[in-house]
Each structure stands twice: as C-alpha cells, then as structure tokens.
Short mmCIF file of C-alpha atoms and ligand atoms in Angstrom, two decimals:
data_model
loop_
_atom_site.label_atom_id
_atom_site.label_comp_id
_atom_site.label_asym_id
_atom_site.label_seq_id
_atom_site.Cartn_x
_atom_site.Cartn_y
_atom_site.Cartn_z
CA MET A 1 10.29 6.32 19.36
CA ASN A 2 12.67 9.22 19.02
CA LEU A 3 10.73 11.93 17.26
CA ALA A 4 13.29 14.54 18.34
CA GLN A 5 15.45 13.46 15.39
CA PHE A 6 13.04 15.25 13.02
CA PRO A 7 13.01 19.05 12.74
CA ARG A 8 9.82 20.54 14.11
CA ARG A 9 8.18 23.92 14.57
CA ARG A 10 5.67 24.32 17.40
CA TYR A 11 2.19 25.73 16.75
CA THR A 12 0.42 24.49 19.90
CA SER A 13 1.85 25.13 23.35
CA TYR A 14 -0.16 22.47 25.20
CA LYS A 15 -1.46 18.93 24.88
CA THR A 16 -4.97 19.04 23.44
CA PRO A 17 -7.45 17.98 26.13
CA ILE A 18 -9.05 14.55 26.34
CA GLU A 19 -12.58 15.19 27.61
CA PHE A 20 -15.26 12.80 28.83
CA LEU A 21 -18.65 13.39 27.14
CA PRO A 22 -21.17 12.59 29.91
CA ASN A 23 -24.32 13.75 28.11
CA LEU A 24 -23.57 11.95 24.86
CA THR A 25 -22.58 8.85 26.80
CA LYS A 26 -25.95 8.94 28.58
CA VAL A 27 -27.94 9.45 25.37
CA MET A 28 -26.18 6.55 23.63
CA ASP A 29 -26.39 4.22 26.65
CA GLY A 30 -23.27 2.38 25.49
CA PRO A 31 -19.52 2.79 26.10
CA ASN A 32 -17.96 5.73 27.93
CA ILE A 33 -17.27 8.25 25.18
CA TYR A 34 -14.17 10.48 25.31
CA ILE A 35 -12.96 12.98 22.75
CA LYS A 36 -9.44 14.15 21.86
CA ARG A 37 -9.86 17.86 21.18
CA ASP A 38 -7.54 18.29 18.20
CA ASP A 39 -10.02 20.89 17.00
CA LEU A 40 -8.32 23.05 19.67
CA LEU A 41 -4.84 22.83 18.12
CA GLY A 42 -3.00 26.04 17.28
CA LEU A 43 -3.04 28.15 14.08
CA THR A 44 -6.25 29.69 12.70
CA ALA A 45 -9.17 27.67 14.14
CA GLY A 46 -7.08 24.52 14.71
CA GLY A 47 -7.53 21.02 13.35
CA ASN A 48 -5.39 18.02 12.47
CA LYS A 49 -3.31 19.71 9.75
CA THR A 50 -1.64 21.82 12.46
CA ARG A 51 0.22 18.75 13.77
CA LYS A 52 1.39 17.76 10.30
CA LEU A 53 2.49 21.31 9.49
CA GLU A 54 4.82 21.41 12.50
CA PHE A 55 7.04 18.92 10.65
CA LEU A 56 6.31 20.08 7.10
CA MET A 57 7.07 23.74 7.77
CA ALA A 58 10.30 22.85 9.59
CA ASP A 59 11.34 20.99 6.43
CA ALA A 60 10.33 23.93 4.22
CA LEU A 61 12.36 26.35 6.35
CA GLN A 62 15.35 24.02 6.33
CA GLN A 63 15.19 24.03 2.54
CA GLY A 64 15.15 27.84 2.44
CA ALA A 65 11.63 28.16 0.99
CA ASP A 66 10.04 31.58 0.55
CA THR A 67 6.66 30.40 -0.78
CA ILE A 68 4.45 27.48 0.29
CA LEU A 69 2.24 25.83 -2.31
CA THR A 70 -0.53 23.39 -1.54
CA CYS A 71 -3.88 22.13 -2.80
CA GLY A 72 -7.25 21.01 -1.52
CA ALA A 73 -11.00 21.09 -2.04
CA VAL A 74 -12.89 24.41 -2.23
CA GLN A 75 -13.58 24.39 1.54
CA SER A 76 -10.20 22.89 2.47
CA ASN A 77 -9.20 23.03 6.14
CA HIS A 78 -5.76 21.92 5.05
CA CYS A 79 -5.38 24.96 2.78
CA ARG A 80 -6.52 27.31 5.56
CA LEU A 81 -4.03 25.89 8.06
CA THR A 82 -1.13 25.72 5.60
CA LEU A 83 -1.73 29.36 4.77
CA ALA A 84 -1.91 30.18 8.50
CA ALA A 85 1.42 28.42 9.12
CA ALA A 86 2.98 30.33 6.21
CA VAL A 87 1.71 33.62 7.70
CA LYS A 88 3.28 32.67 11.06
CA GLU A 89 6.61 31.90 9.39
CA GLY A 90 6.58 35.06 7.26
CA LEU A 91 6.31 33.13 3.99
CA LYS A 92 4.03 33.59 1.00
CA CYS A 93 1.39 30.95 0.21
CA GLN A 94 -0.46 30.05 -2.98
CA LEU A 95 -3.35 27.57 -3.19
CA ILE A 96 -4.73 25.36 -5.94
CA LEU A 97 -8.33 24.39 -5.27
CA GLU A 98 -9.96 21.36 -6.88
CA GLU A 99 -13.62 21.89 -7.70
CA ARG A 100 -14.59 18.27 -6.94
CA VAL A 101 -18.28 19.15 -7.03
CA PRO A 102 -18.89 21.13 -10.28
CA GLY A 103 -19.95 24.71 -9.60
CA SER A 104 -19.04 24.52 -5.90
CA TYR A 105 -16.38 27.25 -5.91
CA HIS A 106 -17.68 30.70 -5.07
CA PRO A 107 -15.00 33.37 -4.57
CA THR A 108 -17.17 35.12 -1.97
CA ALA A 109 -18.19 31.95 -0.09
CA SER A 110 -18.07 31.85 3.70
CA GLY A 111 -16.24 29.28 5.84
CA ASN A 112 -12.68 28.42 4.89
CA ASN A 113 -12.91 30.34 1.64
CA TYR A 114 -13.48 33.56 3.55
CA LEU A 115 -10.52 32.70 5.80
CA PHE A 116 -8.21 32.22 2.77
CA ASN A 117 -8.88 35.83 1.90
CA ILE A 118 -8.69 37.34 5.38
CA LEU A 119 -5.37 35.51 5.94
CA GLY A 120 -4.01 37.20 2.82
CA VAL A 121 -3.49 34.33 0.40
CA GLU A 122 -1.13 35.39 -2.41
CA ALA A 123 -3.01 33.57 -5.18
CA ILE A 124 -5.77 31.00 -5.65
CA LYS A 125 -6.09 28.89 -8.77
CA VAL A 126 -9.24 26.80 -9.24
CA VAL A 127 -9.04 23.63 -11.34
CA LYS A 128 -11.62 21.07 -12.45
CA GLY A 129 -12.43 18.00 -10.34
CA GLY A 130 -10.27 15.01 -11.27
CA SER A 131 -7.29 17.21 -12.26
CA ASP A 132 -3.83 15.84 -11.52
CA MET A 133 -3.15 17.97 -8.46
CA THR A 134 0.48 16.88 -8.09
CA ALA A 135 1.16 17.92 -11.69
CA GLU A 136 -0.64 21.24 -11.09
CA LEU A 137 1.47 21.92 -7.98
CA ASN A 138 4.72 20.98 -9.71
CA GLN A 139 3.92 23.19 -12.69
CA LEU A 140 3.23 26.15 -10.41
CA ALA A 141 6.47 25.43 -8.54
CA GLU A 142 8.42 25.53 -11.84
CA GLU A 143 6.83 28.86 -12.81
CA LEU A 144 7.81 30.39 -9.46
CA LYS A 145 11.36 28.99 -9.68
CA SER A 146 11.76 30.61 -13.10
CA GLN A 147 10.95 33.92 -11.39
CA GLY A 148 13.75 33.31 -8.88
CA ARG A 149 11.50 32.26 -6.02
CA LYS A 150 11.92 29.25 -3.72
CA PRO A 151 8.66 27.31 -3.58
CA TYR A 152 8.00 24.35 -1.28
CA VAL A 153 5.19 21.96 -2.16
CA VAL A 154 3.07 20.57 0.67
CA PRO A 155 1.11 17.59 -0.72
CA GLY A 156 -2.69 17.42 -0.45
CA GLY A 157 -3.77 16.98 3.17
CA GLY A 158 -0.11 17.20 4.24
CA SER A 159 -0.14 13.41 4.04
CA ASN A 160 3.39 12.28 3.28
CA THR A 161 5.81 10.65 5.72
CA ILE A 162 6.89 14.06 7.05
CA GLY A 163 3.37 15.32 7.80
CA ALA A 164 2.24 11.99 9.24
CA LEU A 165 4.92 12.34 11.95
CA GLY A 166 2.50 14.79 13.56
CA TYR A 167 0.11 11.94 14.28
CA VAL A 168 2.82 9.64 15.55
CA ALA A 169 3.41 12.44 18.07
CA CYS A 170 -0.32 12.58 18.76
CA ALA A 171 -0.43 8.84 19.56
CA GLU A 172 2.39 9.38 22.05
CA GLU A 173 0.51 12.33 23.55
CA ILE A 174 -2.59 10.14 23.96
CA MET A 175 -0.45 7.44 25.59
CA ASP A 176 0.88 9.98 28.14
CA GLN A 177 -2.62 11.27 28.85
CA MET A 178 -4.00 7.76 29.37
CA PHE A 179 -1.33 7.23 32.00
CA ASP A 180 -1.90 10.64 33.62
CA MET A 181 -5.70 10.23 33.66
CA GLY A 182 -5.63 6.56 34.60
CA ILE A 183 -7.88 5.60 31.68
CA ASN A 184 -7.38 2.61 29.44
CA PHE A 185 -9.00 3.13 26.04
CA ASN A 186 -10.43 0.02 24.39
CA HIS A 187 -10.89 1.66 20.99
CA ILE A 188 -9.80 4.82 19.18
CA ILE A 189 -11.86 6.19 16.29
CA THR A 190 -10.62 8.69 13.67
CA PRO A 191 -11.79 10.17 10.38
CA SER A 192 -9.72 8.76 7.49
CA GLY A 193 -9.16 10.95 4.41
CA SER A 194 -5.78 11.62 2.81
CA ALA A 195 -4.59 9.13 5.46
CA GLY A 196 -1.78 10.95 7.28
CA THR A 197 -3.80 11.01 10.49
CA HIS A 198 -4.75 7.33 10.32
CA ALA A 199 -1.26 6.16 9.25
CA GLY A 200 0.49 8.35 11.83
CA LEU A 201 -1.71 7.20 14.70
CA ILE A 202 -1.40 3.50 13.86
CA ASN A 203 2.40 3.80 13.65
CA GLY A 204 2.48 5.58 16.99
CA LEU A 205 0.26 2.96 18.62
CA VAL A 206 1.86 -0.16 17.17
CA GLY A 207 5.39 1.25 17.38
CA ASN A 208 4.90 1.87 21.10
CA ASN A 209 3.43 -1.58 21.64
CA LEU A 210 0.07 -0.06 22.45
CA HIS A 211 -2.29 -2.45 20.74
CA ILE A 212 -5.48 -0.45 20.95
CA PRO A 213 -7.61 -1.07 17.84
CA LEU A 214 -7.85 2.07 15.68
CA THR A 215 -11.01 2.42 13.58
CA GLY A 216 -10.88 4.76 10.58
CA ILE A 217 -14.10 6.12 9.12
CA SER A 218 -13.55 6.88 5.44
CA VAL A 219 -14.82 10.22 4.14
CA SER A 220 -14.34 9.47 0.45
CA ARG A 221 -12.77 6.21 -0.77
CA ASN A 222 -14.18 2.70 -0.54
CA LYS A 223 -12.90 0.35 2.15
CA GLN A 224 -10.37 -1.52 0.02
CA LEU A 225 -8.82 1.54 -1.60
CA GLN A 226 -8.68 3.48 1.66
CA THR A 227 -7.13 0.52 3.50
CA GLU A 228 -4.41 0.34 0.84
CA VAL A 229 -3.73 4.08 0.91
CA VAL A 230 -3.41 4.03 4.72
CA TYR A 231 -1.31 0.86 4.74
CA ASN A 232 1.13 2.07 2.06
CA LEU A 233 1.72 5.34 3.89
CA ALA A 234 2.01 3.51 7.23
CA VAL A 235 4.71 1.19 5.85
CA LYS A 236 6.76 4.08 4.41
CA LEU A 237 6.40 5.95 7.68
CA GLY A 238 7.50 2.88 9.65
CA GLU A 239 10.66 2.73 7.52
CA LYS A 240 11.39 6.40 8.20
CA LEU A 241 10.92 5.83 11.94
CA GLY A 242 12.90 2.58 11.94
CA THR A 243 10.34 0.89 14.19
CA LYS A 244 10.84 -2.79 15.00
CA ASN A 245 7.12 -3.30 15.58
CA SER A 246 5.82 -2.63 12.11
CA VAL A 247 2.21 -2.01 11.12
CA LYS A 248 0.46 -5.00 9.56
CA TYR A 249 -2.29 -4.93 6.95
CA GLU A 250 -4.75 -6.32 9.55
CA ASP A 251 -4.04 -3.32 11.78
CA ILE A 252 -5.79 -1.03 9.29
CA ILE A 253 -9.51 -0.97 10.08
CA VAL A 254 -11.69 1.06 7.70
CA TYR A 255 -15.47 1.55 7.44
CA ASP A 256 -16.79 3.11 4.24
CA ASP A 257 -20.49 3.04 5.16
CA TYR A 258 -20.77 6.71 6.10
CA VAL A 259 -19.44 8.49 2.99
CA GLY A 260 -22.89 8.90 1.39
CA ALA A 261 -22.94 10.14 -2.21
CA GLY A 262 -19.31 11.24 -2.04
CA TYR A 263 -16.64 13.44 -0.50
CA SER A 264 -18.06 16.64 1.01
CA LEU A 265 -21.66 15.74 0.04
CA PRO A 266 -23.98 15.91 3.06
CA THR A 267 -25.67 12.84 4.56
CA GLN A 268 -28.60 12.86 6.99
CA SER A 269 -26.59 10.92 9.57
CA MET A 270 -23.89 13.65 9.39
CA VAL A 271 -26.55 16.32 10.02
CA ASP A 272 -27.90 14.31 12.97
CA ALA A 273 -24.39 13.92 14.41
CA VAL A 274 -23.61 17.64 14.02
CA GLN A 275 -26.82 18.55 15.84
CA LEU A 276 -26.45 15.89 18.55
CA LEU A 277 -22.88 16.92 19.46
CA ALA A 278 -23.83 20.60 19.47
CA ARG A 279 -26.94 20.03 21.58
CA THR A 280 -25.54 17.55 24.12
CA GLU A 281 -21.92 18.65 24.52
CA ALA A 282 -21.74 22.09 22.83
CA ILE A 283 -19.02 20.70 20.54
CA LEU A 284 -19.00 21.53 16.83
CA VAL A 285 -18.20 18.68 14.46
CA ASP A 286 -17.88 19.52 10.77
CA PRO A 287 -19.93 18.53 7.70
CA VAL A 288 -17.12 16.91 5.66
CA TYR A 289 -15.00 14.86 8.09
CA THR A 290 -15.81 14.72 11.79
CA GLY A 291 -19.61 14.83 11.26
CA LYS A 292 -19.44 11.72 9.07
CA ALA A 293 -16.90 10.00 11.33
CA MET A 294 -19.04 10.77 14.38
CA ALA A 295 -22.10 9.42 12.56
CA GLY A 296 -20.08 6.24 11.98
CA MET A 297 -19.03 5.95 15.61
CA LEU A 298 -22.61 6.46 16.85
CA ASP A 299 -23.91 3.84 14.43
CA LEU A 300 -21.22 1.35 15.49
CA ILE A 301 -22.23 1.93 19.13
CA LYS A 302 -25.86 1.20 18.20
CA LYS A 303 -24.74 -1.98 16.43
CA GLY A 304 -22.88 -3.15 19.56
CA GLN A 305 -19.38 -2.82 18.09
CA PHE A 306 -18.33 -0.66 21.08
CA LYS A 307 -19.88 -1.90 24.33
CA LYS A 308 -21.07 -0.66 27.69
CA GLY A 309 -18.21 -0.60 30.18
CA GLU A 310 -15.63 0.08 27.46
CA ASN A 311 -13.83 3.41 27.06
CA ILE A 312 -13.69 4.79 23.54
CA LEU A 313 -11.82 7.84 22.24
CA PHE A 314 -12.96 9.87 19.22
CA VAL A 315 -10.23 11.97 17.63
CA HIS A 316 -11.82 15.34 16.80
CA THR A 317 -9.72 16.47 13.85
CA GLY A 318 -11.37 19.91 13.56
CA GLY A 319 -13.05 21.51 10.57
CA SER A 320 -15.76 23.62 12.20
CA PRO A 321 -15.19 26.65 9.88
CA ALA A 322 -16.71 24.60 7.04
CA LEU A 323 -20.04 24.58 8.94
CA PHE A 324 -20.51 28.19 7.87
CA ALA A 325 -20.58 27.04 4.25
CA TYR A 326 -23.21 24.40 5.13
CA THR A 327 -25.60 26.34 7.37
CA ASP A 328 -28.85 25.43 5.61
CA VAL A 329 -28.31 21.68 5.41
CA THR A 330 -26.85 21.33 8.91
CA LEU A 331 -29.82 23.18 10.41
CA ASN A 332 -32.64 21.82 8.24
CA GLY A 333 -31.35 18.46 7.05
CA LEU A 334 -31.57 16.91 3.60
CA LYS A 335 -34.78 17.73 1.83
C1 PLP B 1 -8.02 16.68 6.52
C2 PLP B 1 -9.02 16.42 7.56
C3 PLP B 1 -9.27 15.13 8.02
C4 PLP B 1 -8.67 13.90 7.41
O1 PLP B 1 -7.35 13.70 7.83
P1 PLP B 1 -6.36 12.95 6.86
O2 PLP B 1 -5.07 12.97 7.55
O3 PLP B 1 -6.39 13.71 5.56
O4 PLP B 1 -6.88 11.56 6.65
C5 PLP B 1 -10.17 14.95 9.07
N1 PLP B 1 -10.78 16.01 9.63
C6 PLP B 1 -10.59 17.26 9.21
C7 PLP B 1 -11.34 18.35 9.85
C8 PLP B 1 -9.69 17.52 8.16
O5 PLP B 1 -9.52 18.78 7.74
#
C-alpha cells in the first residue's frame, strides 16, 4: 500500500522494538509471547495516539489550523498526546473532558491530568458523562472561529480514517520486523477502544495479504457493538486506501469478557496483569487499556486459545501515566 500519498509528520524516529518476553512466557507455559513496544513511541510518554497524530496533525497544518481541539475521558492518554503534538507544532490546544464516572475529575489529579497542566493546555472544559462530545467540540470550534481563530477538531481517540492510517503503517512496520527477525506470528492481540488501532491494523494486515488473525480486547463496548464500530471504520479506511483485498466482517475478532463494570473501572484481572508484567518483565501496562487487554490475552492462553509452539504478539499501546492516578488499586487490588 502506498501510504506516502498521505501527508505525515514524524514524531518517532525509529521503529518501536518487538521484544520477546522470556519470563512471562515461562510463567504462562504456553505460546512464545512477544510485545510491540508502542508505549515507546515519541511525544510525551508515547502510546498509540502518537501514530495517529502523525497523520492528523499533518492534515491540521495543511488546513492552516492555529488551535487543536479534542476530547477524551478525565485521564485521557489521547488528550495528553494531542496536546503534546500541538506543543511540538507550535499550536494552541484546548481539551473537553467527559466525566464518564461521576465525580472522577479532580483538577489537581496526578497522571495524565497533571501532564495536561505541565504541557500548558490553553483551556479544559469538563462535561457530564454521556454528553454529545462531537457537538461539544463543534460548538467550541464555532466560538473560536467567531474570534478569528482557526480551530481543527481531532475526534475522540483520533479514530477517523486519517488517524487510523497510523496503524496501517504500524502493520507494515510489524511485517518488516517479522521478516528482519525471521519470526512468523500466529496471532496478534490489541486493545480495542475507539477502534482506530484495531481498524488500522486489520487493514494493514489484510491489505498486505498477511492473514494473521488479529484479536481485539474491548475496553468498553460489548462484542457486537465493538465489532460493528471496528468494521465500519475498517471499511471506510479500505475505501480511502483503495485496497483490493478488503476487510471482511469475519476478520474482526472481539472479546468483551475483560471490560468488568465499565470503561476505566478497575478489575482484579487487570491488577494481576499490571503486577505480573511489572514483576516478570519490568514493563508497565496501564489500568484502562493495556492492563485489561493483557488480562484477556493471559486468560486466552490459559484457555488454550493460543498454544505452545505458537508465536503471539501483544501490541502495547501505552498509557502508563494513568497508573499514577490508580496507585492504590494497582498495588492493593480490589477490596
Ligand atoms: C486510546 C488507547 C487505546 C485504544 O486505542 P483505540 O484506537 O482508541 O481503539 C489503547 N491503549 C491506550 C493506552 C490508549 O490510550
């Protein structure tokens, strides 16, 4: 696929490493476990939004934007990285935070919230859970336009067809690394949220005729809804790319068994996964996305879904700053 046809900024000057996890592999006594270290991407503390922002910010700059607007949850990694990209490009950035869990916004909270402030966010507006975030963003954009400014709206999670190009690029990077390292992966596992990562990866894999099954672990929606969200974005992305090999509904694999009580709400299996990765491989997975996705992968290994002798790749999409807003539960578990 020719991704060079799309304007792109660069925020990471290397391919993120694919590492073998010998200690975790030994503990699980199942497949050989590898990890794609997208937590080491560029911009402030890395993570998957960096890849999406390479394409989104190029579009914003092409449109002459002076202010970037986006939205997310109160501990949003996406908001942190969008703000970081805006800082890099010399643009202003305003955030709208959705208080999905009532009472969860604290202006002096640690984690990503602290980083919003140290990175010099221009303004933060907090709205109630369930608000129409697109309408909120568009309204803010209109206000700024009436003041003569040039806002650019990045959708939640950066998950439109422009942002998802970042994960088409990631699939191609993985393909190169497989060839370089001489490893054939039997399965790839990713967290699945606003779906740009999942939809981008599946387009990159299928579009390049690389039929490695991709398993998405949902962090909020149920299986059917999440499958539809991923599929719809994947189809639109396929049209943008003009791929002959298009993604089919059956290509979208989603598990919704690891969400727990809801988005961003801790589960004991997440806590166990955070501690296990830290204590076997010194890798930090996060409480909201990669901790739950890792819990899913470990459970699927135990259930024999991924077998001894196979090579599996977990896509580490980042998020470790959020741990600092979840210190008690990740250390002491659910009481
Ligand atoms: C946003 C995010 C995800 C989910 O990616 P989507 O493209 O929104 O599905 C996973 N992990 C982390 C750390 C994130 O911040």
